[in-house]
Amino acid sequence: MANLPQSLSMNSPFGGPSASTPSAASAPANKDRKMASAEHLVLDLSNPELRENALLELSKKRELFQDLAPLLWNSFGTIAALLQCVASHPDTRMLFLNAHIPLYLYPFLNTTSKSRPFEYLRLTSLGVIGALVKVDDTEVISFLLSTEIIPLCLRTMEMGSELSKTVATFIVQKILLDDVGLDYICTTAERFFAVGRVLGNMVAALAEQPSSRLLKHIIRCYLRLSDNPRACDALRSCLPDMLRDATFSSCLREDPTTRRWLQQLLHNVGMNRVPGLQAGGGFDHMMVN
C-alpha cells in the first residue's frame, strides 16, 4: 500500500481527500481561485482571438465551475458573442438557422423603449443577425426574407440609437446586396417605399445630427436600390434633396469611398437630367394604378 498515491490510500476512500491534503478551511480559497479562473475565461469569450481556447477550457472545466451559467448569463455581451460565434461559423450557420434561433430575438427587436437596457438587448440581437449576413450567403438571405427581420430592422432604423441604427442599416444593406434580397424588396411598390421612407427619414435626421458611418450605409442602400430599373426610376423623384446638394459635404470630406458611391448613385438616377423629370414605368406608375 505504501506505493499507492495519496489520493488512493486507505485514508482516502474512493479517491477523496487524504489525511495529508489541505483542510476544509482552504475550500473557500479554492472556490475563489476557480471563480477567478472562470471569470477570466468568460472575459476571453468576447475576444475573437481568444474565444476558441476559452470555449475549450470552459467545456473541459464546466463541472468545476458550479456558477458558470449565471456568470455567462450576467456577463455583458457574452451570450451575444456565443450566438454570433455559432451564427458566423460555416459548420454551424445553417444548423443555427434551421433551429430558427433568430425567431427568439423578435421580442428584443420589437421593443419600442429607448432606455439603455432595451437598447442593449436590441444591439445584442442585431449583432447576431449581423454575424449571419456578413458571410454573403444567399441561403442565409433567403431564410431571413422568410422572417420578420426586415420590418424589425426598419423599426430599429427609425427609433434606435446611432449604433443600433447603423447595425440595422448594415443588415438591410447586406440583404439588398444579394440579388435575391434586392428582387424581394423591389417586387412590390409597398416593400420598396417602406424601405425608401425609412431611409429618407434617416437622411433628414442626419442633417440635424450627422453620423458619417450611418450615412455611409444609407448611401450604399440607395446605390444598390438603383441597380433595379424600376427602383431607379422611382428614386429619381423620391431621393432626398439633401443627398443632391452640399448638406453632407463635411461628413463625406474624409470618405472617398462613400463620395464615390454617392456620385454613382446620382449618375444612376440621372441627376444630370432636368430636375423633376417624371419616371415612366417605375413604382410611381404602379402606385397610380
PDB file of C-alpha atoms in Angstrom:
ATOM      1  CA  MET A   1       0.000   0.000   0.000  1.00  0.00           C
ATOM      2  CA  ALA A   2       2.974   2.251   0.512  1.00  0.00           C
ATOM      3  CA  ASN A   3       3.361   2.707  -3.225  1.00  0.00           C
ATOM      4  CA  LEU A   4      -0.190   3.906  -3.783  1.00  0.00           C
ATOM      5  CA  PRO A   5      -0.661   7.623  -4.491  1.00  0.00           C
ATOM      6  CA  GLN A   6      -2.070   9.661  -1.653  1.00  0.00           C
ATOM      7  CA  SER A   7      -5.428  10.017  -3.339  1.00  0.00           C
ATOM      8  CA  LEU A   8      -5.858   6.211  -3.324  1.00  0.00           C
ATOM      9  CA  SER A   9      -4.541   5.473   0.150  1.00  0.00           C
ATOM     10  CA  MET A  10      -6.647   3.758   2.802  1.00  0.00           C
ATOM     11  CA  ASN A  11      -7.052   7.140   4.461  1.00  0.00           C
ATOM     12  CA  SER A  12      -8.742   8.415   1.362  1.00  0.00           C
ATOM     13  CA  PRO A  13     -11.772   6.231   0.473  1.00  0.00           C
ATOM     14  CA  PHE A  14     -12.898   6.407  -3.185  1.00  0.00           C
ATOM     15  CA  GLY A  15     -10.120   8.839  -4.063  1.00  0.00           C
ATOM     16  CA  GLY A  16     -11.318  11.553  -1.685  1.00  0.00           C
ATOM     17  CA  PRO A  17      -9.066  13.819   0.376  1.00  0.00           C
ATOM     18  CA  SER A  18      -6.435  12.021   2.377  1.00  0.00           C
ATOM     19  CA  ALA A  19      -5.191  12.976   5.779  1.00  0.00           C
ATOM     20  CA  SER A  20      -2.328  14.845   4.168  1.00  0.00           C
ATOM     21  CA  THR A  21      -4.496  17.037   1.915  1.00  0.00           C
ATOM     22  CA  PRO A  22      -5.318  20.622   2.856  1.00  0.00           C
ATOM     23  CA  SER A  23      -8.047  21.007   5.426  1.00  0.00           C
ATOM     24  CA  ALA A  24     -11.562  22.089   4.667  1.00  0.00           C
ATOM     25  CA  ALA A  25     -10.570  25.579   5.735  1.00  0.00           C
ATOM     26  CA  SER A  26      -8.881  26.018   2.360  1.00  0.00           C
ATOM     27  CA  ALA A  27     -12.119  25.292   0.448  1.00  0.00           C
ATOM     28  CA  PRO A  28     -13.201  28.965   0.199  1.00  0.00           C
ATOM     29  CA  ALA A  29      -9.796  29.890  -1.199  1.00  0.00           C
ATOM     30  CA  ASN A  30     -10.047  27.123  -3.812  1.00  0.00           C
ATOM     31  CA  LYS A  31     -13.529  28.274  -4.743  1.00  0.00           C
ATOM     32  CA  ASP A  32     -12.320  31.855  -5.146  1.00  0.00           C
ATOM     33  CA  ARG A  33      -9.492  30.702  -7.404  1.00  0.00           C
ATOM     34  CA  LYS A  34     -11.896  28.661  -9.532  1.00  0.00           C
ATOM     35  CA  MET A  35     -14.270  31.609  -9.838  1.00  0.00           C
ATOM     36  CA  ALA A  36     -11.432  33.923 -10.817  1.00  0.00           C
ATOM     37  CA  SER A  37     -10.355  31.419 -13.463  1.00  0.00           C
ATOM     38  CA  ALA A  38     -13.911  31.152 -14.786  1.00  0.00           C
ATOM     39  CA  GLU A  39     -14.316  34.927 -14.902  1.00  0.00           C
ATOM     40  CA  HIS A  40     -11.074  35.255 -16.836  1.00  0.00           C
ATOM     41  CA  LEU A  41     -12.210  32.681 -19.404  1.00  0.00           C
ATOM     42  CA  VAL A  42     -15.634  34.319 -19.744  1.00  0.00           C
ATOM     43  CA  LEU A  43     -13.938  37.652 -20.456  1.00  0.00           C
ATOM     44  CA  ASP A  44     -11.880  35.909 -23.139  1.00  0.00           C
ATOM     45  CA  LEU A  45     -15.129  34.889 -24.893  1.00  0.00           C
ATOM     46  CA  SER A  46     -15.611  38.479 -26.041  1.00  0.00           C
ATOM     47  CA  ASN A  47     -12.225  38.458 -27.799  1.00  0.00           C
ATOM     48  CA  PRO A  48     -12.418  36.651 -31.184  1.00  0.00           C
ATOM     49  CA  GLU A  49      -8.742  35.712 -30.956  1.00  0.00           C
ATOM     50  CA  LEU A  50      -9.150  34.079 -27.542  1.00  0.00           C
ATOM     51  CA  ARG A  51     -12.715  32.759 -27.876  1.00  0.00           C
ATOM     52  CA  GLU A  52     -11.914  29.303 -29.232  1.00  0.00           C
ATOM     53  CA  ASN A  53      -9.484  28.471 -26.443  1.00  0.00           C
ATOM     54  CA  ALA A  54     -11.798  29.926 -23.815  1.00  0.00           C
ATOM     55  CA  LEU A  55     -14.695  27.769 -25.050  1.00  0.00           C
ATOM     56  CA  LEU A  56     -12.458  24.710 -24.980  1.00  0.00           C
ATOM     57  CA  GLU A  57     -11.255  25.369 -21.435  1.00  0.00           C
ATOM     58  CA  LEU A  58     -14.758  26.143 -20.169  1.00  0.00           C
ATOM     59  CA  SER A  59     -16.113  22.944 -21.698  1.00  0.00           C
ATOM     60  CA  LYS A  60     -13.321  20.913 -20.059  1.00  0.00           C
ATOM     61  CA  LYS A  61     -13.796  22.513 -16.660  1.00  0.00           C
ATOM     62  CA  ARG A  62     -17.521  23.154 -16.620  1.00  0.00           C
ATOM     63  CA  GLU A  63     -18.011  20.713 -13.732  1.00  0.00           C
ATOM     64  CA  LEU A  64     -15.564  22.757 -11.658  1.00  0.00           C
ATOM     65  CA  PHE A  65     -17.460  25.999 -12.219  1.00  0.00           C
ATOM     66  CA  GLN A  66     -20.781  25.409 -10.470  1.00  0.00           C
ATOM     67  CA  ASP A  67     -21.884  29.012 -11.035  1.00  0.00           C
ATOM     68  CA  LEU A  68     -20.809  29.156 -14.665  1.00  0.00           C
ATOM     69  CA  ALA A  69     -24.333  29.516 -16.068  1.00  0.00           C
ATOM     70  CA  PRO A  70     -25.215  32.632 -14.018  1.00  0.00           C
ATOM     71  CA  LEU A  71     -21.771  34.032 -14.783  1.00  0.00           C
ATOM     72  CA  LEU A  72     -22.304  33.576 -18.531  1.00  0.00           C
ATOM     73  CA  TRP A  73     -25.837  34.955 -18.398  1.00  0.00           C
ATOM     74  CA  ASN A  74     -24.976  38.066 -16.398  1.00  0.00           C
ATOM     75  CA  SER A  75     -21.749  38.943 -18.203  1.00  0.00           C
ATOM     76  CA  PHE A  76     -22.424  41.751 -20.664  1.00  0.00           C
ATOM     77  CA  GLY A  77     -22.071  40.670 -24.291  1.00  0.00           C
ATOM     78  CA  THR A  78     -21.168  37.041 -23.559  1.00  0.00           C
ATOM     79  CA  ILE A  79     -24.367  35.404 -24.804  1.00  0.00           C
ATOM     80  CA  ALA A  80     -24.260  37.608 -27.887  1.00  0.00           C
ATOM     81  CA  ALA A  81     -20.651  36.601 -28.533  1.00  0.00           C
ATOM     82  CA  LEU A  82     -21.552  32.920 -28.261  1.00  0.00           C
ATOM     83  CA  LEU A  83     -24.561  33.279 -30.600  1.00  0.00           C
ATOM     84  CA  GLN A  84     -22.506  35.289 -33.081  1.00  0.00           C
ATOM     85  CA  CYS A  85     -19.804  32.641 -32.957  1.00  0.00           C
ATOM     86  CA  VAL A  86     -22.320  29.934 -33.888  1.00  0.00           C
ATOM     87  CA  ALA A  87     -24.127  32.129 -36.424  1.00  0.00           C
ATOM     88  CA  SER A  88     -20.964  33.042 -38.333  1.00  0.00           C
ATOM     89  CA  HIS A  89     -19.264  29.640 -38.479  1.00  0.00           C
ATOM     90  CA  PRO A  90     -19.822  27.716 -41.753  1.00  0.00           C
ATOM     91  CA  ASP A  91     -20.276  24.399 -39.944  1.00  0.00           C
ATOM     92  CA  THR A  92     -22.996  25.677 -37.621  1.00  0.00           C
ATOM     93  CA  ARG A  93     -24.605  28.546 -39.533  1.00  0.00           C
ATOM     94  CA  MET A  94     -27.365  26.550 -41.230  1.00  0.00           C
ATOM     95  CA  LEU A  95     -27.924  24.431 -38.127  1.00  0.00           C
ATOM     96  CA  PHE A  96     -28.441  27.724 -36.285  1.00  0.00           C
ATOM     97  CA  LEU A  97     -30.962  28.858 -38.897  1.00  0.00           C
ATOM     98  CA  ASN A  98     -32.730  25.512 -39.199  1.00  0.00           C
ATOM     99  CA  ALA A  99     -33.296  25.615 -35.453  1.00  0.00           C
ATOM    100  CA  HIS A 100     -34.991  29.017 -36.030  1.00  0.00           C
ATOM    101  CA  ILE A 101     -32.929  30.614 -33.280  1.00  0.00           C
ATOM    102  CA  PRO A 102     -33.280  34.112 -34.858  1.00  0.00           C
ATOM    103  CA  LEU A 103     -37.005  33.982 -34.134  1.00  0.00           C
ATOM    104  CA  TYR A 104     -36.233  34.088 -30.423  1.00  0.00           C
ATOM    105  CA  LEU A 105     -34.720  37.516 -30.988  1.00  0.00           C
ATOM    106  CA  TYR A 106     -38.014  39.033 -32.173  1.00  0.00           C
ATOM    107  CA  PRO A 107     -39.171  40.276 -28.742  1.00  0.00           C
ATOM    108  CA  PHE A 108     -35.887  42.121 -28.224  1.00  0.00           C
ATOM    109  CA  LEU A 109     -36.007  43.740 -31.666  1.00  0.00           C
ATOM    110  CA  ASN A 110     -39.695  44.566 -31.342  1.00  0.00           C
ATOM    111  CA  THR A 111     -39.337  46.789 -28.283  1.00  0.00           C
ATOM    112  CA  THR A 112     -40.026  50.491 -28.559  1.00  0.00           C
ATOM    113  CA  SER A 113     -38.450  51.648 -25.303  1.00  0.00           C
ATOM    114  CA  LYS A 114     -35.342  53.772 -25.758  1.00  0.00           C
ATOM    115  CA  SER A 115     -33.995  53.052 -22.273  1.00  0.00           C
ATOM    116  CA  ARG A 116     -30.472  51.712 -22.061  1.00  0.00           C
ATOM    117  CA  PRO A 117     -31.338  48.112 -21.044  1.00  0.00           C
ATOM    118  CA  PHE A 118     -33.693  47.699 -24.016  1.00  0.00           C
ATOM    119  CA  GLU A 119     -31.172  49.339 -26.309  1.00  0.00           C
ATOM    120  CA  TYR A 120     -28.560  46.813 -25.177  1.00  0.00           C
ATOM    121  CA  LEU A 121     -30.988  43.993 -25.973  1.00  0.00           C
ATOM    122  CA  ARG A 122     -31.649  45.416 -29.433  1.00  0.00           C
ATOM    123  CA  LEU A 123     -27.969  45.859 -30.138  1.00  0.00           C
ATOM    124  CA  THR A 124     -27.108  42.370 -28.926  1.00  0.00           C
ATOM    125  CA  SER A 125     -29.823  40.817 -31.107  1.00  0.00           C
ATOM    126  CA  LEU A 126     -28.802  42.848 -34.135  1.00  0.00           C
ATOM    127  CA  GLY A 127     -25.225  41.685 -33.626  1.00  0.00           C
ATOM    128  CA  VAL A 128     -26.354  38.074 -34.060  1.00  0.00           C
ATOM    129  CA  ILE A 129     -28.203  38.861 -37.308  1.00  0.00           C
ATOM    130  CA  GLY A 130     -25.235  40.928 -38.446  1.00  0.00           C
ATOM    131  CA  ALA A 131     -22.972  37.918 -37.954  1.00  0.00           C
ATOM    132  CA  LEU A 132     -25.279  35.898 -40.216  1.00  0.00           C
ATOM    133  CA  VAL A 133     -25.340  38.376 -43.104  1.00  0.00           C
ATOM    134  CA  LYS A 134     -21.610  39.083 -43.080  1.00  0.00           C
ATOM    135  CA  VAL A 135     -20.913  35.799 -44.845  1.00  0.00           C
ATOM    136  CA  ASP A 136     -22.668  36.741 -48.135  1.00  0.00           C
ATOM    137  CA  ASP A 137     -24.650  33.512 -48.276  1.00  0.00           C
ATOM    138  CA  THR A 138     -27.802  33.502 -50.434  1.00  0.00           C
ATOM    139  CA  GLU A 139     -29.249  30.679 -48.346  1.00  0.00           C
ATOM    140  CA  VAL A 140     -28.965  32.860 -45.257  1.00  0.00           C
ATOM    141  CA  ILE A 141     -30.603  35.797 -47.032  1.00  0.00           C
ATOM    142  CA  SER A 142     -33.445  33.586 -48.259  1.00  0.00           C
ATOM    143  CA  PHE A 143     -34.067  32.420 -44.719  1.00  0.00           C
ATOM    144  CA  LEU A 144     -34.120  35.968 -43.345  1.00  0.00           C
ATOM    145  CA  LEU A 145     -36.549  37.043 -46.051  1.00  0.00           C
ATOM    146  CA  SER A 146     -38.975  34.408 -44.761  1.00  0.00           C
ATOM    147  CA  THR A 147     -38.895  36.031 -41.313  1.00  0.00           C
ATOM    148  CA  GLU A 148     -39.788  39.452 -39.897  1.00  0.00           C
ATOM    149  CA  ILE A 149     -36.175  40.626 -39.787  1.00  0.00           C
ATOM    150  CA  ILE A 150     -36.546  43.376 -42.414  1.00  0.00           C
ATOM    151  CA  PRO A 151     -39.508  45.154 -40.756  1.00  0.00           C
ATOM    152  CA  LEU A 152     -37.849  44.758 -37.365  1.00  0.00           C
ATOM    153  CA  CYS A 153     -34.643  46.297 -38.741  1.00  0.00           C
ATOM    154  CA  LEU A 154     -36.650  49.131 -40.283  1.00  0.00           C
ATOM    155  CA  ARG A 155     -38.216  49.823 -36.907  1.00  0.00           C
ATOM    156  CA  THR A 156     -34.783  49.990 -35.278  1.00  0.00           C
ATOM    157  CA  MET A 157     -33.534  52.246 -38.078  1.00  0.00           C
ATOM    158  CA  GLU A 158     -36.261  54.701 -37.108  1.00  0.00           C
ATOM    159  CA  MET A 159     -36.053  54.695 -33.316  1.00  0.00           C
ATOM    160  CA  GLY A 160     -32.794  53.093 -32.149  1.00  0.00           C
ATOM    161  CA  SER A 161     -29.565  54.695 -31.012  1.00  0.00           C
ATOM    162  CA  GLU A 162     -26.974  55.688 -33.594  1.00  0.00           C
ATOM    163  CA  LEU A 163     -25.138  52.393 -33.114  1.00  0.00           C
ATOM    164  CA  SER A 164     -28.202  50.153 -33.369  1.00  0.00           C
ATOM    165  CA  LYS A 165     -29.414  52.160 -36.380  1.00  0.00           C
ATOM    166  CA  THR A 166     -26.039  51.597 -38.003  1.00  0.00           C
ATOM    167  CA  VAL A 167     -26.114  47.828 -37.417  1.00  0.00           C
ATOM    168  CA  ALA A 168     -29.743  47.544 -38.583  1.00  0.00           C
ATOM    169  CA  THR A 169     -28.965  49.535 -41.740  1.00  0.00           C
ATOM    170  CA  PHE A 170     -25.926  47.341 -42.353  1.00  0.00           C
ATOM    171  CA  ILE A 171     -28.181  44.261 -42.202  1.00  0.00           C
ATOM    172  CA  VAL A 172     -30.626  45.755 -44.714  1.00  0.00           C
ATOM    173  CA  GLN A 173     -27.663  46.737 -46.895  1.00  0.00           C
ATOM    174  CA  LYS A 174     -26.308  43.173 -46.895  1.00  0.00           C
ATOM    175  CA  ILE A 175     -29.757  41.813 -47.756  1.00  0.00           C
ATOM    176  CA  LEU A 176     -30.028  44.254 -50.654  1.00  0.00           C
ATOM    177  CA  LEU A 177     -26.557  43.368 -51.940  1.00  0.00           C
ATOM    178  CA  ASP A 178     -27.753  39.825 -52.535  1.00  0.00           C
ATOM    179  CA  ASP A 179     -29.727  39.504 -55.789  1.00  0.00           C
ATOM    180  CA  VAL A 180     -32.457  37.542 -54.015  1.00  0.00           C
ATOM    181  CA  GLY A 181     -32.768  40.298 -51.426  1.00  0.00           C
ATOM    182  CA  LEU A 182     -32.860  43.106 -53.979  1.00  0.00           C
ATOM    183  CA  ASP A 183     -35.519  41.313 -56.013  1.00  0.00           C
ATOM    184  CA  TYR A 184     -37.576  40.738 -52.877  1.00  0.00           C
ATOM    185  CA  ILE A 185     -37.514  44.401 -51.825  1.00  0.00           C
ATOM    186  CA  CYS A 186     -38.272  45.623 -55.338  1.00  0.00           C
ATOM    187  CA  THR A 187     -41.002  43.100 -56.180  1.00  0.00           C
ATOM    188  CA  THR A 188     -43.769  45.341 -54.850  1.00  0.00           C
ATOM    189  CA  ALA A 189     -44.177  49.075 -54.509  1.00  0.00           C
ATOM    190  CA  GLU A 190     -45.135  48.642 -50.842  1.00  0.00           C
ATOM    191  CA  ARG A 191     -41.830  46.994 -49.948  1.00  0.00           C
ATOM    192  CA  PHE A 192     -39.754  49.488 -51.890  1.00  0.00           C
ATOM    193  CA  PHE A 193     -41.481  52.511 -50.411  1.00  0.00           C
ATOM    194  CA  ALA A 194     -41.351  51.062 -46.885  1.00  0.00           C
ATOM    195  CA  VAL A 195     -37.558  50.883 -47.176  1.00  0.00           C
ATOM    196  CA  GLY A 196     -37.322  54.179 -49.052  1.00  0.00           C
ATOM    197  CA  ARG A 197     -39.425  56.024 -46.471  1.00  0.00           C
ATOM    198  CA  VAL A 198     -37.231  54.889 -43.577  1.00  0.00           C
ATOM    199  CA  LEU A 199     -34.017  55.724 -45.454  1.00  0.00           C
ATOM    200  CA  GLY A 200     -35.413  59.154 -46.299  1.00  0.00           C
ATOM    201  CA  ASN A 201     -36.351  59.845 -42.669  1.00  0.00           C
ATOM    202  CA  MET A 202     -32.873  58.827 -41.577  1.00  0.00           C
ATOM    203  CA  VAL A 203     -31.271  61.202 -44.066  1.00  0.00           C
ATOM    204  CA  ALA A 204     -33.408  64.040 -42.707  1.00  0.00           C
ATOM    205  CA  ALA A 205     -32.410  63.154 -39.129  1.00  0.00           C
ATOM    206  CA  LEU A 206     -28.722  63.049 -40.064  1.00  0.00           C
ATOM    207  CA  ALA A 207     -28.938  66.623 -41.275  1.00  0.00           C
ATOM    208  CA  GLU A 208     -29.555  67.554 -37.619  1.00  0.00           C
ATOM    209  CA  GLN A 209     -27.194  65.000 -36.031  1.00  0.00           C
ATOM    210  CA  PRO A 210     -24.584  63.871 -38.594  1.00  0.00           C
ATOM    211  CA  SER A 211     -23.028  60.412 -38.464  1.00  0.00           C
ATOM    212  CA  SER A 212     -20.540  59.515 -41.170  1.00  0.00           C
ATOM    213  CA  ARG A 213     -20.719  55.764 -40.605  1.00  0.00           C
ATOM    214  CA  LEU A 214     -24.518  55.695 -40.664  1.00  0.00           C
ATOM    215  CA  LEU A 215     -24.637  57.908 -43.755  1.00  0.00           C
ATOM    216  CA  LYS A 216     -22.247  55.511 -45.491  1.00  0.00           C
ATOM    217  CA  HIS A 217     -24.620  52.559 -45.077  1.00  0.00           C
ATOM    218  CA  ILE A 218     -27.644  54.617 -46.116  1.00  0.00           C
ATOM    219  CA  ILE A 219     -25.984  55.746 -49.341  1.00  0.00           C
ATOM    220  CA  ARG A 220     -24.894  52.177 -50.077  1.00  0.00           C
ATOM    221  CA  CYS A 221     -28.511  51.032 -49.670  1.00  0.00           C
ATOM    222  CA  TYR A 222     -29.708  53.704 -52.085  1.00  0.00           C
ATOM    223  CA  LEU A 223     -26.964  52.834 -54.573  1.00  0.00           C
ATOM    224  CA  ARG A 224     -27.914  49.167 -54.514  1.00  0.00           C
ATOM    225  CA  LEU A 225     -31.599  50.009 -54.982  1.00  0.00           C
ATOM    226  CA  SER A 226     -30.632  51.989 -58.070  1.00  0.00           C
ATOM    227  CA  ASP A 227     -29.415  48.732 -59.639  1.00  0.00           C
ATOM    228  CA  ASN A 228     -33.057  47.717 -60.049  1.00  0.00           C
ATOM    229  CA  PRO A 229     -34.584  49.524 -63.075  1.00  0.00           C
ATOM    230  CA  ARG A 230     -37.979  50.236 -61.528  1.00  0.00           C
ATOM    231  CA  ALA A 231     -36.473  51.286 -58.203  1.00  0.00           C
ATOM    232  CA  CYS A 232     -34.047  53.538 -60.062  1.00  0.00           C
ATOM    233  CA  ASP A 233     -36.954  55.223 -61.838  1.00  0.00           C
ATOM    234  CA  ALA A 234     -38.692  55.820 -58.526  1.00  0.00           C
ATOM    235  CA  LEU A 235     -35.544  57.207 -56.897  1.00  0.00           C
ATOM    236  CA  ARG A 236     -35.449  59.994 -59.462  1.00  0.00           C
ATOM    237  CA  SER A 237     -38.400  61.555 -57.704  1.00  0.00           C
ATOM    238  CA  CYS A 238     -38.020  60.320 -54.110  1.00  0.00           C
ATOM    239  CA  LEU A 239     -34.285  60.561 -53.461  1.00  0.00           C
ATOM    240  CA  PRO A 240     -33.841  63.100 -50.615  1.00  0.00           C
ATOM    241  CA  ASP A 241     -32.781  66.545 -51.763  1.00  0.00           C
ATOM    242  CA  MET A 242     -30.110  66.605 -49.056  1.00  0.00           C
ATOM    243  CA  LEU A 243     -28.224  63.890 -50.947  1.00  0.00           C
ATOM    244  CA  ARG A 244     -28.291  66.059 -54.056  1.00  0.00           C
ATOM    245  CA  ASP A 245     -26.884  69.232 -52.517  1.00  0.00           C
ATOM    246  CA  ALA A 246     -23.970  70.035 -50.202  1.00  0.00           C
ATOM    247  CA  THR A 247     -25.705  69.139 -46.922  1.00  0.00           C
ATOM    248  CA  PHE A 248     -23.305  66.306 -46.109  1.00  0.00           C
ATOM    249  CA  SER A 249     -20.139  67.698 -47.665  1.00  0.00           C
ATOM    250  CA  SER A 250     -18.338  67.855 -44.336  1.00  0.00           C
ATOM    251  CA  CYS A 251     -19.300  64.255 -43.461  1.00  0.00           C
ATOM    252  CA  LEU A 252     -18.021  62.967 -46.795  1.00  0.00           C
ATOM    253  CA  ARG A 253     -14.853  65.040 -46.979  1.00  0.00           C
ATOM    254  CA  GLU A 254     -12.689  62.300 -45.454  1.00  0.00           C
ATOM    255  CA  ASP A 255     -14.543  59.353 -47.004  1.00  0.00           C
ATOM    256  CA  PRO A 256     -13.690  58.953 -50.701  1.00  0.00           C
ATOM    257  CA  THR A 257     -15.462  55.590 -50.930  1.00  0.00           C
ATOM    258  CA  THR A 258     -18.820  56.971 -49.815  1.00  0.00           C
ATOM    259  CA  ARG A 259     -18.345  60.058 -52.011  1.00  0.00           C
ATOM    260  CA  ARG A 260     -17.809  57.747 -54.975  1.00  0.00           C
ATOM    261  CA  TRP A 261     -20.922  55.761 -54.071  1.00  0.00           C
ATOM    262  CA  LEU A 262     -22.977  58.950 -53.894  1.00  0.00           C
ATOM    263  CA  GLN A 263     -21.644  60.160 -57.237  1.00  0.00           C
ATOM    264  CA  GLN A 264     -22.513  56.814 -58.786  1.00  0.00           C
ATOM    265  CA  LEU A 265     -25.975  56.937 -57.233  1.00  0.00           C
ATOM    266  CA  LEU A 266     -26.653  60.398 -58.661  1.00  0.00           C
ATOM    267  CA  HIS A 267     -25.364  59.238 -62.032  1.00  0.00           C
ATOM    268  CA  ASN A 268     -27.605  56.154 -61.950  1.00  0.00           C
ATOM    269  CA  VAL A 269     -30.734  58.154 -61.220  1.00  0.00           C
ATOM    270  CA  GLY A 270     -29.851  60.668 -63.925  1.00  0.00           C
ATOM    271  CA  MET A 271     -29.345  63.731 -61.808  1.00  0.00           C
ATOM    272  CA  ASN A 272     -27.683  65.361 -64.780  1.00  0.00           C
ATOM    273  CA  ARG A 273     -31.136  65.453 -66.380  1.00  0.00           C
ATOM    274  CA  VAL A 274     -33.777  68.154 -65.970  1.00  0.00           C
ATOM    275  CA  PRO A 275     -34.865  68.300 -62.292  1.00  0.00           C
ATOM    276  CA  GLY A 276     -38.350  66.966 -61.723  1.00  0.00           C
ATOM    277  CA  LEU A 277     -38.237  64.621 -64.716  1.00  0.00           C
ATOM    278  CA  GLN A 278     -41.079  62.162 -64.284  1.00  0.00           C
ATOM    279  CA  ALA A 279     -40.289  58.473 -64.295  1.00  0.00           C
ATOM    280  CA  GLY A 280     -42.081  56.135 -66.609  1.00  0.00           C
ATOM    281  CA  GLY A 281     -42.930  52.533 -65.841  1.00  0.00           C
ATOM    282  CA  GLY A 282     -41.455  52.595 -62.354  1.00  0.00           C
ATOM    283  CA  PHE A 283     -43.024  52.282 -58.917  1.00  0.00           C
ATOM    284  CA  ASP A 284     -44.746  55.674 -59.283  1.00  0.00           C
ATOM    285  CA  HIS A 285     -46.683  54.209 -62.190  1.00  0.00           C
ATOM    286  CA  MET A 286     -47.505  51.110 -60.120  1.00  0.00           C
ATOM    287  CA  MET A 287     -48.840  53.189 -57.244  1.00  0.00           C
ATOM    288  CA  VAL A 288     -51.100  55.228 -59.501  1.00  0.00           C
ATOM    289  CA  ASN A 289     -52.548  52.082 -60.974  1.00  0.00           C
TER     290      ASN A 289
END
